[in-house]
XYZ file of C-alpha atoms in Angstrom:
576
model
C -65.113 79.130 -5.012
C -68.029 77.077 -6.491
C -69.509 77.978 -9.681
C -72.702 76.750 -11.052
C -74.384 76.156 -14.150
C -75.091 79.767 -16.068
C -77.276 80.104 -19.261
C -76.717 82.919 -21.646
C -77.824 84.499 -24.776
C -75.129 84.359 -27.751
C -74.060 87.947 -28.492
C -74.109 86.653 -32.289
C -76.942 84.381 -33.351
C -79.228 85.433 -30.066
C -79.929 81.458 -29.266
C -79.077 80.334 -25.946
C -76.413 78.715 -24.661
C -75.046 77.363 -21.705
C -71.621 77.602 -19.747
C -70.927 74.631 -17.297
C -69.825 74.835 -13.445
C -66.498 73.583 -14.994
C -66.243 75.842 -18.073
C -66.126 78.742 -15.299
C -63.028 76.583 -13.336
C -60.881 76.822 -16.658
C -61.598 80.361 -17.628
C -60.521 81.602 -14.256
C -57.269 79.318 -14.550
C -56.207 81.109 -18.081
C -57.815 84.605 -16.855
C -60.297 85.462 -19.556
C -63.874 86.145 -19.500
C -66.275 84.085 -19.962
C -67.035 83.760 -23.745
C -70.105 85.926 -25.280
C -70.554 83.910 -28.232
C -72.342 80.306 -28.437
C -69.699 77.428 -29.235
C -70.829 77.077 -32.603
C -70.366 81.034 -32.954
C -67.519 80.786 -31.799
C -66.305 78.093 -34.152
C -67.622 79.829 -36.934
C -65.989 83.025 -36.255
C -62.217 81.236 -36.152
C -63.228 79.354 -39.027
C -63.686 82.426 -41.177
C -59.875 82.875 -40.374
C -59.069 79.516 -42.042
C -58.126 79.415 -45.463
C -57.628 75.557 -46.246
C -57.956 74.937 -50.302
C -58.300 78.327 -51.954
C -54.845 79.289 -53.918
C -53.515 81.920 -56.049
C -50.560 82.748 -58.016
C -48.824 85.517 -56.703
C -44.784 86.582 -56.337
C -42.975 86.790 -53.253
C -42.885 90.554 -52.390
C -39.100 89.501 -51.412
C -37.474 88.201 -53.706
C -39.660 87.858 -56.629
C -40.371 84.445 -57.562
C -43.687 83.402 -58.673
C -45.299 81.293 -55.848
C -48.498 79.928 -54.573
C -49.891 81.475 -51.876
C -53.347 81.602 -49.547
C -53.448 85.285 -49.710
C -55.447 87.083 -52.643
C -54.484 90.356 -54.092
C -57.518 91.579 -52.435
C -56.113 90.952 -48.620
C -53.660 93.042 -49.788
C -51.132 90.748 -47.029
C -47.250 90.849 -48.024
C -46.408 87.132 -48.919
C -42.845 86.128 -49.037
C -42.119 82.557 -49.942
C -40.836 79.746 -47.410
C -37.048 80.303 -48.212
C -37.520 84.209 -47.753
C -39.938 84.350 -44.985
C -37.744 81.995 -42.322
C -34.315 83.373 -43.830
C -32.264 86.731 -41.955
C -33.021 88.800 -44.531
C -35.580 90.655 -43.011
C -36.442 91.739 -39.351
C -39.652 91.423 -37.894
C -39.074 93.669 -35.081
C -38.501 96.479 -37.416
C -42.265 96.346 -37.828
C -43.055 97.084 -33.924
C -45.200 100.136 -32.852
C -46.101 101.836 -30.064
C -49.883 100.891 -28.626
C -52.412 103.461 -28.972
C -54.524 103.488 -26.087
C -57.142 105.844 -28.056
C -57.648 103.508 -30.125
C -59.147 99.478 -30.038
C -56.588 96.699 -29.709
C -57.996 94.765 -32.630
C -57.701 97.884 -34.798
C -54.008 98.338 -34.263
C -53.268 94.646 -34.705
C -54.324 94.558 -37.932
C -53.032 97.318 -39.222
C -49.495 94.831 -37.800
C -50.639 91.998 -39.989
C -50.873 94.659 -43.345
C -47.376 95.324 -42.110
C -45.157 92.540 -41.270
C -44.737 89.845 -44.290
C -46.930 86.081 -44.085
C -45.854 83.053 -45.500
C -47.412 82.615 -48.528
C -48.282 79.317 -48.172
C -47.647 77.102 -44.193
C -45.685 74.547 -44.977
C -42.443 73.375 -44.444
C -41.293 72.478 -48.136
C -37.649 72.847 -48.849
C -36.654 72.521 -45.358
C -38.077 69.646 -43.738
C -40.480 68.293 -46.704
C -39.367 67.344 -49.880
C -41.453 68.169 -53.615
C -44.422 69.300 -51.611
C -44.563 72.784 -52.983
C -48.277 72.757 -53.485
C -49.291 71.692 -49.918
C -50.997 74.333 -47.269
C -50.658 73.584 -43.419
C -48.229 70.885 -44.093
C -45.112 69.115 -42.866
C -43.122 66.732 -43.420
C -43.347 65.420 -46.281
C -42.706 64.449 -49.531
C -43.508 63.989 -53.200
C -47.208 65.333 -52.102
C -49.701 67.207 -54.084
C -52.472 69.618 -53.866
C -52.169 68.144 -50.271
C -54.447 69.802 -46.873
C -53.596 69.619 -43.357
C -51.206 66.780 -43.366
C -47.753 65.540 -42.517
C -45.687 62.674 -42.182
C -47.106 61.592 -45.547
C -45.353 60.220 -48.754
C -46.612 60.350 -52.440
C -50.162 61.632 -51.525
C -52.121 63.934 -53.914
C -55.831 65.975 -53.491
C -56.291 65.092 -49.623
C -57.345 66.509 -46.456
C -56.176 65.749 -43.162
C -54.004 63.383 -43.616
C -51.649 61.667 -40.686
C -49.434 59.652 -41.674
C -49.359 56.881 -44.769
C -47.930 57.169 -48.364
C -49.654 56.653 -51.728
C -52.842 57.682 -51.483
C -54.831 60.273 -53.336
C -58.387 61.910 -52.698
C -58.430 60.966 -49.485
C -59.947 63.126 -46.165
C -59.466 62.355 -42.504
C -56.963 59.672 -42.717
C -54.924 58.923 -39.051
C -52.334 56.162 -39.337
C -50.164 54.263 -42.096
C -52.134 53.306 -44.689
C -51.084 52.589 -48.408
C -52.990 53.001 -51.869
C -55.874 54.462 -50.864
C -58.075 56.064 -53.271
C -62.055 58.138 -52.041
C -60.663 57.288 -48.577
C -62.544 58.548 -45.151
C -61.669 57.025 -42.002
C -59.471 54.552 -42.872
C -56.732 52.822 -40.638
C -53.943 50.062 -41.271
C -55.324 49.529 -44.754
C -53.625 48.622 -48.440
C -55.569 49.030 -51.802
C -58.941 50.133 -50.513
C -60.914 52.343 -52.686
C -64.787 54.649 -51.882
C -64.760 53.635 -48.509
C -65.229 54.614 -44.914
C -64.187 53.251 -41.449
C -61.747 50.751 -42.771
C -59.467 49.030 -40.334
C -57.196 47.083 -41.471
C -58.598 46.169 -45.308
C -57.108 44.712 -48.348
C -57.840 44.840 -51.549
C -61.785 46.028 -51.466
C -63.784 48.716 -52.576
C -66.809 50.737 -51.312
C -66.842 49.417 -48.138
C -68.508 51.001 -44.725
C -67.501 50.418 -41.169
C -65.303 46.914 -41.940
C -62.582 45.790 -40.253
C -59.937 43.151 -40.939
C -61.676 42.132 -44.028
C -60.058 41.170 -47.169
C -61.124 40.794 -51.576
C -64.832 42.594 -50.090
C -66.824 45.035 -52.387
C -69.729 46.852 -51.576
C -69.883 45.895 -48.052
C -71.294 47.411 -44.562
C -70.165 46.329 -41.057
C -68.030 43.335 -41.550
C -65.748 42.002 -39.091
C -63.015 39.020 -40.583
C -64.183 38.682 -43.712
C -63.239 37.902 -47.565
C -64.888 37.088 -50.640
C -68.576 39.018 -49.636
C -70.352 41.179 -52.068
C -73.204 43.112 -50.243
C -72.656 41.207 -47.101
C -72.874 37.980 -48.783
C -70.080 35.428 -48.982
C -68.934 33.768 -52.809
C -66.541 31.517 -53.977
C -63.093 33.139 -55.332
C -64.227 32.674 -58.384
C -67.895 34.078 -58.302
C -66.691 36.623 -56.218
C -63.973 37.608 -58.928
C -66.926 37.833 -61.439
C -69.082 39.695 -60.023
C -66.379 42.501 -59.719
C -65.322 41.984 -63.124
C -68.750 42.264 -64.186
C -69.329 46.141 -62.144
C -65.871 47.358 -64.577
C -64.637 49.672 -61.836
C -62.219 50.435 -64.546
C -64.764 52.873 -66.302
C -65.850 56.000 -65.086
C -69.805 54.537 -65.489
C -68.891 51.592 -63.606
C -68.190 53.423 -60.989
C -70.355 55.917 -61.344
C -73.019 53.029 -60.890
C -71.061 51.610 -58.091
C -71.268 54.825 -56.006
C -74.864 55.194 -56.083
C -75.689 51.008 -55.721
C -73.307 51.347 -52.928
C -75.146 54.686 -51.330
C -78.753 52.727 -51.323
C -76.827 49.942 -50.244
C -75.849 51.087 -47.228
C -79.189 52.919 -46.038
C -80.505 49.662 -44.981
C -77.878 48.802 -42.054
C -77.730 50.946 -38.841
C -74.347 52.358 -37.580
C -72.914 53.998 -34.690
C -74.389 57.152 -32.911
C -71.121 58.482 -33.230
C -67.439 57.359 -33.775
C -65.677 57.114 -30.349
C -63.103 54.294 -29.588
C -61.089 53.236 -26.675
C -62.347 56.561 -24.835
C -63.925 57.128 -21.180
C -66.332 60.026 -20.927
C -66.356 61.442 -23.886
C -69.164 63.466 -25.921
C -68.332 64.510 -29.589
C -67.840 62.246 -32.848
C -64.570 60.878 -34.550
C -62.647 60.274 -31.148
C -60.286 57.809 -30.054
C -57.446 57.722 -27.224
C -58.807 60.416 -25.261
C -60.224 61.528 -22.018
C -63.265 63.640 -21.031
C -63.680 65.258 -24.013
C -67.136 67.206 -24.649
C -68.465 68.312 -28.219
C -64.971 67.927 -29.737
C -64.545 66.262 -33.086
C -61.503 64.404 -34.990
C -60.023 64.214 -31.917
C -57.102 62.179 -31.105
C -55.299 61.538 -27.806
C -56.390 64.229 -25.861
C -57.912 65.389 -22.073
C -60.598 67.644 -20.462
C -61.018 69.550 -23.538
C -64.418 71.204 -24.873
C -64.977 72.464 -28.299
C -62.531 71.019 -30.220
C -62.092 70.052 -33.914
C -59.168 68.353 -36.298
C -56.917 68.107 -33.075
C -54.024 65.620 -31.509
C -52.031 65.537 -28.319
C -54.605 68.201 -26.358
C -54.853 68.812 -22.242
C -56.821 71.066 -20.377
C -58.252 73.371 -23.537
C -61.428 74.437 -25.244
C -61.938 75.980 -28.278
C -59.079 74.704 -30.705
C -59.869 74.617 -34.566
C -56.190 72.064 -35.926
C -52.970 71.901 -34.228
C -52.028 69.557 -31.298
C -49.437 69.041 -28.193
C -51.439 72.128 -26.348
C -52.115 72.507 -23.350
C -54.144 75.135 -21.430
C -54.675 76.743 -24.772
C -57.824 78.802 -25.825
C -59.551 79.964 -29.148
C -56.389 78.972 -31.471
C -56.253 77.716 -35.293
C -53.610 75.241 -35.818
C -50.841 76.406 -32.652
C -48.691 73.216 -31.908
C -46.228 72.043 -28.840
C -47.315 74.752 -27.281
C -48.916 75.947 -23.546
C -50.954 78.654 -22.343
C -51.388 79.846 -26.506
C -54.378 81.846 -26.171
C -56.200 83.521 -29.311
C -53.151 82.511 -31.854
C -53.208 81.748 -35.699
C -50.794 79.342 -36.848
C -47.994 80.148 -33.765
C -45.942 77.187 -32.867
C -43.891 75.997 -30.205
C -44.525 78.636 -27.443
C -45.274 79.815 -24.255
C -47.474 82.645 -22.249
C -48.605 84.186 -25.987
C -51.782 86.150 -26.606
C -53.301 87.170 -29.909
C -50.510 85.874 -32.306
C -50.352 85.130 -35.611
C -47.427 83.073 -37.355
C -45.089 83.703 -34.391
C -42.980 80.658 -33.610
C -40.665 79.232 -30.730
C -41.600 82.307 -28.238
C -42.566 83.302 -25.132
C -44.899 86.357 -23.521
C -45.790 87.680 -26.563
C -49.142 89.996 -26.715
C -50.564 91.442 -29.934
C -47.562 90.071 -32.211
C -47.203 88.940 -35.958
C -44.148 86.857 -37.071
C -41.861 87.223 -34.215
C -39.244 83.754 -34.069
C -37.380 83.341 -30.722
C -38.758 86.455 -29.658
C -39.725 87.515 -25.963
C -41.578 90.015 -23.889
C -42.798 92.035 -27.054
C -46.194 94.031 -27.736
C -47.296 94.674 -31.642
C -43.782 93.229 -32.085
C -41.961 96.009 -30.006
C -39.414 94.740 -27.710
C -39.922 95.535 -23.810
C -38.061 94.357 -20.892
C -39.960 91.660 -18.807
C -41.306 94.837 -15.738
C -42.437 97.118 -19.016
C -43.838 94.035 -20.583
C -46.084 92.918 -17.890
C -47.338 96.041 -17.066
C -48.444 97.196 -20.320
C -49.814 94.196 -21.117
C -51.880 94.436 -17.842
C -53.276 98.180 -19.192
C -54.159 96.697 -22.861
C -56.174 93.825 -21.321
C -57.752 97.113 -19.175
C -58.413 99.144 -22.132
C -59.950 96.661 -24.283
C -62.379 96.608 -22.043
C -62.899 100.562 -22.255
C -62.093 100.619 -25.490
C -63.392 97.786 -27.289
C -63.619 97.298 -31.178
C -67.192 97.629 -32.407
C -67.865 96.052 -35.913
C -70.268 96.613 -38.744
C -73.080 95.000 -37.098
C -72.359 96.372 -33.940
C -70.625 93.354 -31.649
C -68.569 94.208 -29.014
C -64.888 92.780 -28.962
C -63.358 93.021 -25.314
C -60.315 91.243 -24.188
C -61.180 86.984 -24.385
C -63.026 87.523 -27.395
C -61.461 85.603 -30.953
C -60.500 88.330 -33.557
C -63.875 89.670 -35.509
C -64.324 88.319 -38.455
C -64.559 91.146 -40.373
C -60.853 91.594 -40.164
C -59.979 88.336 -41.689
C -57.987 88.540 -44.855
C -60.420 86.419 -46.123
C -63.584 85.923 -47.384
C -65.967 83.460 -45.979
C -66.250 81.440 -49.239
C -62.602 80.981 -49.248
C -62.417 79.451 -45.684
C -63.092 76.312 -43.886
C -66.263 77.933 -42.394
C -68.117 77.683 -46.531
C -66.783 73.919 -45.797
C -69.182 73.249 -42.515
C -71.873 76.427 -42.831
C -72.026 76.722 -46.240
C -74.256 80.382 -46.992
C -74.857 82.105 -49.909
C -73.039 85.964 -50.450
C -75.987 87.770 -49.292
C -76.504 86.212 -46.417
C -72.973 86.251 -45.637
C -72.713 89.965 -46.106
C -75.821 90.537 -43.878
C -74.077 88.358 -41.105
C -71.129 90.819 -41.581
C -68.315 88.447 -42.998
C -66.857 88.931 -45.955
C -66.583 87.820 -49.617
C -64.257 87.147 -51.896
C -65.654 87.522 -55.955
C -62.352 86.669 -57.598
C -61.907 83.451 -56.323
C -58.883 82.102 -58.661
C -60.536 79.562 -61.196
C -59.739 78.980 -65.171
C -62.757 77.911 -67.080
C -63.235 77.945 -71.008
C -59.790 76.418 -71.876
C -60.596 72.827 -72.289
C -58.830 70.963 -75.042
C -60.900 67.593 -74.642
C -63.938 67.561 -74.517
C -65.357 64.967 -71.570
C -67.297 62.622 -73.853
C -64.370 62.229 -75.450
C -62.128 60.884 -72.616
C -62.474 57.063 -72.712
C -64.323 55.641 -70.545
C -61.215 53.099 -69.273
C -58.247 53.914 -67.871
C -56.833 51.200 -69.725
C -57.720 52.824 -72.779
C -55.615 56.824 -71.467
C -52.169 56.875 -72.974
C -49.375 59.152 -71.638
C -51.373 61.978 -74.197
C -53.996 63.044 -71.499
C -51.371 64.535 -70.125
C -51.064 67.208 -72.381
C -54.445 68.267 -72.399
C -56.815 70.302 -70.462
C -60.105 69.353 -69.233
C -63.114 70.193 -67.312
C -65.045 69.970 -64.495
C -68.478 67.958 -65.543
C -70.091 70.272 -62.010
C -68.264 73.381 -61.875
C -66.988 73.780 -65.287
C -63.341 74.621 -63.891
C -60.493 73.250 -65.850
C -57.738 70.760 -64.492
C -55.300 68.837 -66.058
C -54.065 65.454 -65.231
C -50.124 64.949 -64.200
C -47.988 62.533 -64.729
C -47.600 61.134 -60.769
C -51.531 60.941 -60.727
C -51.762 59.076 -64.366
C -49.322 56.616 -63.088
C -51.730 56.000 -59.652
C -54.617 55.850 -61.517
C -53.059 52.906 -63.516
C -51.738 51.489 -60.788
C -55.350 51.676 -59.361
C -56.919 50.635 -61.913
C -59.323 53.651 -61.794
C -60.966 55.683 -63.965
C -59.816 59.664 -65.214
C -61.859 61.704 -63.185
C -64.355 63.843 -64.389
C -64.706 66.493 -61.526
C -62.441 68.364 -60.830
C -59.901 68.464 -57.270
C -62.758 71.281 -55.778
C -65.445 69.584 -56.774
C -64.636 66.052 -55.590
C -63.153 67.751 -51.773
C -66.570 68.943 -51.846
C -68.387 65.357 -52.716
C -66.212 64.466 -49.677
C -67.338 66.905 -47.283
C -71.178 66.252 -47.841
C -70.469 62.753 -46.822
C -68.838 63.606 -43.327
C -70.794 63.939 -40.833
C -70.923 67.283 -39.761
C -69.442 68.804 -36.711
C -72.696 69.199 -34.583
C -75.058 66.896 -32.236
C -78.402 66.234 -31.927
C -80.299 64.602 -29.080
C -81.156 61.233 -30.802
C -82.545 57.885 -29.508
C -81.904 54.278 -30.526
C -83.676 53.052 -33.303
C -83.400 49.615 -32.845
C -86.224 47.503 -32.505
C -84.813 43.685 -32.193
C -86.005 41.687 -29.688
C -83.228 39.735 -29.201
C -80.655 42.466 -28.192
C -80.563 43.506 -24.941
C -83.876 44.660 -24.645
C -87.449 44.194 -25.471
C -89.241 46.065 -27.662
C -87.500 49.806 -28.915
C -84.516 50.219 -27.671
C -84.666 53.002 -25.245
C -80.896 54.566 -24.863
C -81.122 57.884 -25.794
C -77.359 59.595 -26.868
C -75.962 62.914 -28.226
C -75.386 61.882 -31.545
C -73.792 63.664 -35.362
C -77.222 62.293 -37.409
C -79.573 64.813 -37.394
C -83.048 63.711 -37.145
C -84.316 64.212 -40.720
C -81.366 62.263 -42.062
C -82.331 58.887 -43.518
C -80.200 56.726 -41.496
C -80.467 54.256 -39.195
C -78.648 54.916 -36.415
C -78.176 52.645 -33.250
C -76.802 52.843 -29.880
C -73.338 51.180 -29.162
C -75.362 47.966 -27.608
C -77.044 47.414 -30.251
C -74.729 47.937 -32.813
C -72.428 45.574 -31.769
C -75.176 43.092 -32.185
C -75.855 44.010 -35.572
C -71.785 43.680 -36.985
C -70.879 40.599 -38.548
């Protein structure tokens, strides 16, 4: 059968939106509808089931213990801690229940997930990861900290995304073995770099932009084989050693002045469209290793995928928000090694599974919440393979007859992403405040919801900021016994002792913001996960073309922001 092209109207946000000839092709292959929300809908609906940074202090409903978890009181979900949740000690199964078919799918489900315990926090410490207790959607590991979406890591403290590399801290987006990073975004193959992006292979340098292979370079943009520049410009050893001397990095106001010399700095050079490397036929920003990709971002090593984000190791599958090693997956949030994983939060290693959450090393699950090993089950009731099929074929029927209706009146049928409404969450706790940021009432008029007790200690300082000196070479071992607090937010934070001895190390400055506050510094400076129809700015005559450059490119900048930004011609003519 040949499709063609079809425009629709997003059942959400009303804009319009279109489905390609090819987008029909994989639907049919994984038997789902065709979606009813836009892709950015759609992202921002999973999103809202994403709870990356917020934590609270809670006890295992199991055994007791005071833990950290990314639950609130208010989501009223049973936590157990990691020990508890994988041990025999409990039964999922013993949760199962018969479906209602008066009653919507969605409804039932979560009435499963009040049920049947979560793991307080996703991570792996204790069993595969080592003193990484405060770490969410991690693995493998060890001595890590207030860590985000990472594994494989080593001695790594207040980062995000994070593949691979040891001793770094405040870092986001960070693929391959790097060491002693510090303000990190980007970075690859590099050893003491700090405030700097797209770094490839850099030593010993600071606020640097889209270098590679460069070496003792401070406040640099687009260098290729360099050492000794300041702003672009080449010094003697010497000079050069003096002129960093001179900034004293080692002072919160020296850097301070750094970062914004370094921001103007860098407005006057152009830079890529978007970030793709060593791809064919690809459409999206932050890509490398991969294949026909379109609108996917922080993608890695991947094929024929659409609407990806924070991904690895994909074929054959749209609408993934984390995870990797999927194939012919749809609308997931971090499911890994898995195939044909369709709707699933956080469910690993399986096979043939639909609408799971936390359900690991399975196969033909439908509707299920914490199942391990587990097979042809329904709201995690065991059936035999004929019973299984069948009712699953009659749920997939009824949700169509009896779909759940939220506040605002959407329709969910079968292929549609949980509502959001049901999320334990509220919006400002989840990765979706991170990209869409919106204020409460506008949240609650778009029908997510809020949460008003985020977890946050304020009032308590016992130092007062003007007060910490300006030099880390002037902290002792005593700012580690006191509180302090955040110069944006007001929140108080302390300082412990694995930072204090990077920061020394580093030869940087105490903070003044605190871990929140500084993600959040981070975030505003990625690009965000959108394109815009742009052109190339570029008007050198002596690239290839006369006059304006006239290659015209889906591009991350929008077209208000301040930069220039070049096609991939002419930006190779511009790096030096």
């Amino acid at each position: 059968m040949k499709y063609m092209e079809d425009t629709r109207v997003c059942k959400n946000c009303n804009n319009s939106f279109t489905i390609d000839a090819s987008d029909f092709g994989f639907y049919k292959k994984i038997k789902v509808p065709p979606p009813t929300f836009c892709p950015e809908c759609r992202r921002q609906r999973r999103w809202v089931w994403k709870n990356n940074t917020s934590l609270y202090n809670r006890a295992c409903d199991l055994c007791k213990k005071p833990v950290v978890t990314i639950y609130s009181k208010e989501s009223n979900i049973i936590i157990f801690c990691n020990k508890c949740w994988w041990s025999d000690k409990w039964d999922p199964k013993n949760y199962g229940q018969e479906y209602d078919f008066s009653r919507s799918f969605f409804e039932q489900l979560k009435e499963l997930s009040l049920k049947v315990p979560h793991m307080a926090l996703i991570n792996d410490d204790g069993i595969a990861s080592v003193n990484c207790k405060y770490t969410q959607d991690f693995a493998f590991g060890k001595n890590c900290y207030m860590v985000f979406i990472a594994w494989r890591i080593e001695n790594v403290m207040y980062s995000y995304f994070v593949i691979a590399g040891k001793d770094m801290m405040d870092c986001m987006n960070i693929r391959s073995k790097n060491e002693w990073l510090y303000e990190c975004m980007m970075s690859k193959n590099s050893y003491l770099v700090k405030y700097s992006q797209f770094t490839l292979a850099c030593i010993d340098s600071q606020f640097l932009y889209d270098c590679q292979e460069c070496s003792n370079c401070f406040m640099c943009v687009n260098l290729r084989n360099k050492k000794f520049y300041f702003k672009n410009k080449e010094y003697l050893k010497e000079e050069y050693e003096e002129i960093l001397k001179s900034y004293r990095l080692d002072t919160f106001s020296g850097v301070e002045k750094a970062q914004k010399e370094y921001n103007d700095f860098i407005l006057n050079f152009p830079r890529r469209y978007v970030f793709v490397v060593r791809s064919l036929n690809c459409v999206g920003d932050i890509i490398s290793e991969s294949k026909n990709l379109k609108h996917c971002f922080v993608t890695k090593k991947s094929e024929n995928c659409k609407y990806c984000d924070l991904t690895e190791g994909l074929k054959d599958s749209y609408d993934l928000s984390g995870g990797g090693e999927l194939s012919e997956s749809f609308e997931d949030i971090t499911c890994d090694q898995s195939s044909r994983n369709l709707f699933g939060i956080y469910s690993w290693k399986s096979q043939d599974v639909f609408y799971t959450e936390h359900c690991h090393s399975s196969k033909s699950l439908f509707g299920c919440v914490g199942l391990r090993n587990a097979k042809y089950c329904i709201l995690n009731k065991q059936y035999t393979k004929e019973e299984y099929e069948k009712l699953m074929s009659k749920i997939i029927e009824q949700m169509d007859t009896v779909p759940y209706v939220d506040k605002n009146g959407r329709v969910y049928k079968y292929g549609e992403f949980y509502p959001a409404e049901l999320s334990p969450f509220g919006y400002n706790e989840t990765e979706a405040q991170e990209h869409l940021s919106l204020p409460k009432e506008e949240v609650l008029r778009r029908g997510f919801n809020w949460q008003d007790n985020i977890q946050k200690t304020t009032g308590k300082a016992t130092l007062k900021l003007e007060d910490i000196p300006e030099s880390i070479d002037d902290i002792d071992e005593k700012i580690l016994e006191e509180v302090l607090a955040c110069i944006e937010c007001k929140r108080n934070y302390k300082i412990v002792p694995n930072e204090l001895i990077f920061y020394k190390k580093m030869q940087i400055p105490i903070p003044r913001r605190c871990f929140y506050c500084r993600h959040e510094n981070r975030l505003k400076r990625r690009n965000p996960f959108k394109l815009w129809h742009g052109k190339c700015q570029c008007e050198v005559l002596n690239h290839h073309h006369t006059g304006r450059c006239q290659i015209e490119f889906e591009t991350s900048y929008a077209p208000d922001r301040p930069e220039i930004v070049y096609c991939e011609k002419c930006y190779q003519q511009e790096v030096y």
